[in-house]
Short mmCIF file of C-alpha atoms in Angstrom, two decimals:
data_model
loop_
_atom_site.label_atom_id
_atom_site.label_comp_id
_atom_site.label_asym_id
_atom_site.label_seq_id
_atom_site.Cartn_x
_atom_site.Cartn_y
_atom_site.Cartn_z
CA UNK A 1 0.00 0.00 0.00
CA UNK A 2 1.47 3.29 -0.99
CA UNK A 3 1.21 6.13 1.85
CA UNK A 4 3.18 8.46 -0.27
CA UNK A 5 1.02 11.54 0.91
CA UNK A 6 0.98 10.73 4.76
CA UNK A 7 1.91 13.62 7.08
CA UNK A 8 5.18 13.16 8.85
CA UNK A 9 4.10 13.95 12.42
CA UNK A 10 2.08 12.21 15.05
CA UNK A 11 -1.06 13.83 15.11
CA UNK A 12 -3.93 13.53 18.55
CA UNK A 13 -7.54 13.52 17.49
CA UNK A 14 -9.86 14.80 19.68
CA UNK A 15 -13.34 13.24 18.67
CA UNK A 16 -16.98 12.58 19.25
CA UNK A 17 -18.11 9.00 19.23
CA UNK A 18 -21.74 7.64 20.03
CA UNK A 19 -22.94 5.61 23.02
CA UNK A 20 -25.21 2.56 22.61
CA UNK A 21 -27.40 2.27 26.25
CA UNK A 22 -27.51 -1.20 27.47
CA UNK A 23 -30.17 -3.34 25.91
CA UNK A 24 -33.67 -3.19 27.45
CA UNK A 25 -36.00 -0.96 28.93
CA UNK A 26 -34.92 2.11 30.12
CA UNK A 27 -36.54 5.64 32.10
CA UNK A 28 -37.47 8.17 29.40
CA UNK A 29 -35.70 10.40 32.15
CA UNK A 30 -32.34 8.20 32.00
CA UNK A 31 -32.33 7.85 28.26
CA UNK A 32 -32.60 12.12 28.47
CA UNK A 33 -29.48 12.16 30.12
CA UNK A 34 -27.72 9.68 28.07
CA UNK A 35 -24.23 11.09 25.67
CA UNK A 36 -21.83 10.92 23.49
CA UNK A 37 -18.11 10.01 24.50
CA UNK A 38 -15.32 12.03 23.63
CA UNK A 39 -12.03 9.95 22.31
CA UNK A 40 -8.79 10.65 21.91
CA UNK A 41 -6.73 9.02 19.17
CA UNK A 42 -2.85 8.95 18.47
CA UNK A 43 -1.52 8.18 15.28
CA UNK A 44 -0.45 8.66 11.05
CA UNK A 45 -3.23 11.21 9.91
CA UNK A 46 -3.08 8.99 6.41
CA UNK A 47 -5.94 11.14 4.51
CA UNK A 48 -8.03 13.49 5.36
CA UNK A 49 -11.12 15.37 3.19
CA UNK A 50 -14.28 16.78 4.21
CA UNK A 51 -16.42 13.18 4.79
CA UNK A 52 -13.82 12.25 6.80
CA UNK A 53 -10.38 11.38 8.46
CA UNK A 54 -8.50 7.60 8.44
CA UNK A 55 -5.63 7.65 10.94
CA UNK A 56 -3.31 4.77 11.50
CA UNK A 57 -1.39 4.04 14.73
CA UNK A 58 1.09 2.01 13.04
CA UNK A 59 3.07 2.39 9.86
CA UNK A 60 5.82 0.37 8.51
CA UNK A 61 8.38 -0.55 5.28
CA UNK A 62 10.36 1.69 2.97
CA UNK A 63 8.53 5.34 2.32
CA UNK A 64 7.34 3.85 -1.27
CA UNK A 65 5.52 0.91 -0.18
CA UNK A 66 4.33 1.66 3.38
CA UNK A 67 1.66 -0.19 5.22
CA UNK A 68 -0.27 0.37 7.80
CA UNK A 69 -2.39 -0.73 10.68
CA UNK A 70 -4.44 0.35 13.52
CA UNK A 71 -6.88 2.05 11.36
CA UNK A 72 -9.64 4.06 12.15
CA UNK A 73 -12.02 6.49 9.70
CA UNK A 74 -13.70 8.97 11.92
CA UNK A 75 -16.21 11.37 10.30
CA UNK A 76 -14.84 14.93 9.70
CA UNK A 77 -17.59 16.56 11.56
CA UNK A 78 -17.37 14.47 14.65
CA UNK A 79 -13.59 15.57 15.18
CA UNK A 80 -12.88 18.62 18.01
CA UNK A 81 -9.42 18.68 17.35
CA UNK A 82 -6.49 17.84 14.92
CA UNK A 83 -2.96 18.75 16.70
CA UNK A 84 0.47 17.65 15.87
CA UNK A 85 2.72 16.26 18.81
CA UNK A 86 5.56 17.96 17.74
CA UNK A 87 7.94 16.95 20.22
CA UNK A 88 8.51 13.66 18.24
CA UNK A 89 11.05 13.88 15.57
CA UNK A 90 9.51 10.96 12.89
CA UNK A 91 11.80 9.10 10.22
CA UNK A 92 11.49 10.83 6.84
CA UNK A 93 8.16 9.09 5.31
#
């Protein structure tokens, strides 16, 4: 898999994920107070466009046939924040 485009720092995603109650019947008043969870995600920000982001935690191999694994493709609009952690110093990709 080529990864030639992937961004050469570390990057923490802040994001919104939902919440599934536990099966069964629940108080309308419980269910009012039921939320979302907000995660936190380190990793390769591999592609990103307006539907949405796909961030690896683990790449590997030469810089023109990388792979990749750890993979998750969170919607654009359920991420709070994209920041580098720019106190790591990452091979050149």
């Amino acid at each position: 898999m080529h990864m030639g485009h992937i961004m050469t720092e570390l990057q923490l995603v802040v994001w919104n994920d939902a919440v599934e109650m536990q099966s069964g019947w629940h108080d309308i008043e419980d269910i009012k107070k039921h939320a979302i969870t907000k995660c936190k995600t380190v990793g390769w920000l591999i592609d990103k466009n307006e539907e949405r982001i796909v961030i690896a935690s683990t790449v590997e191999g030469p810089a023109d046939s990388l792979s990749g694994g750890s993979v998750h493709a969170i919607p654009t609009d359920w991420c709070q924040s994209i920041q580098p952690l720019s106190t790591y110093t990452p091979p050149n990709y």
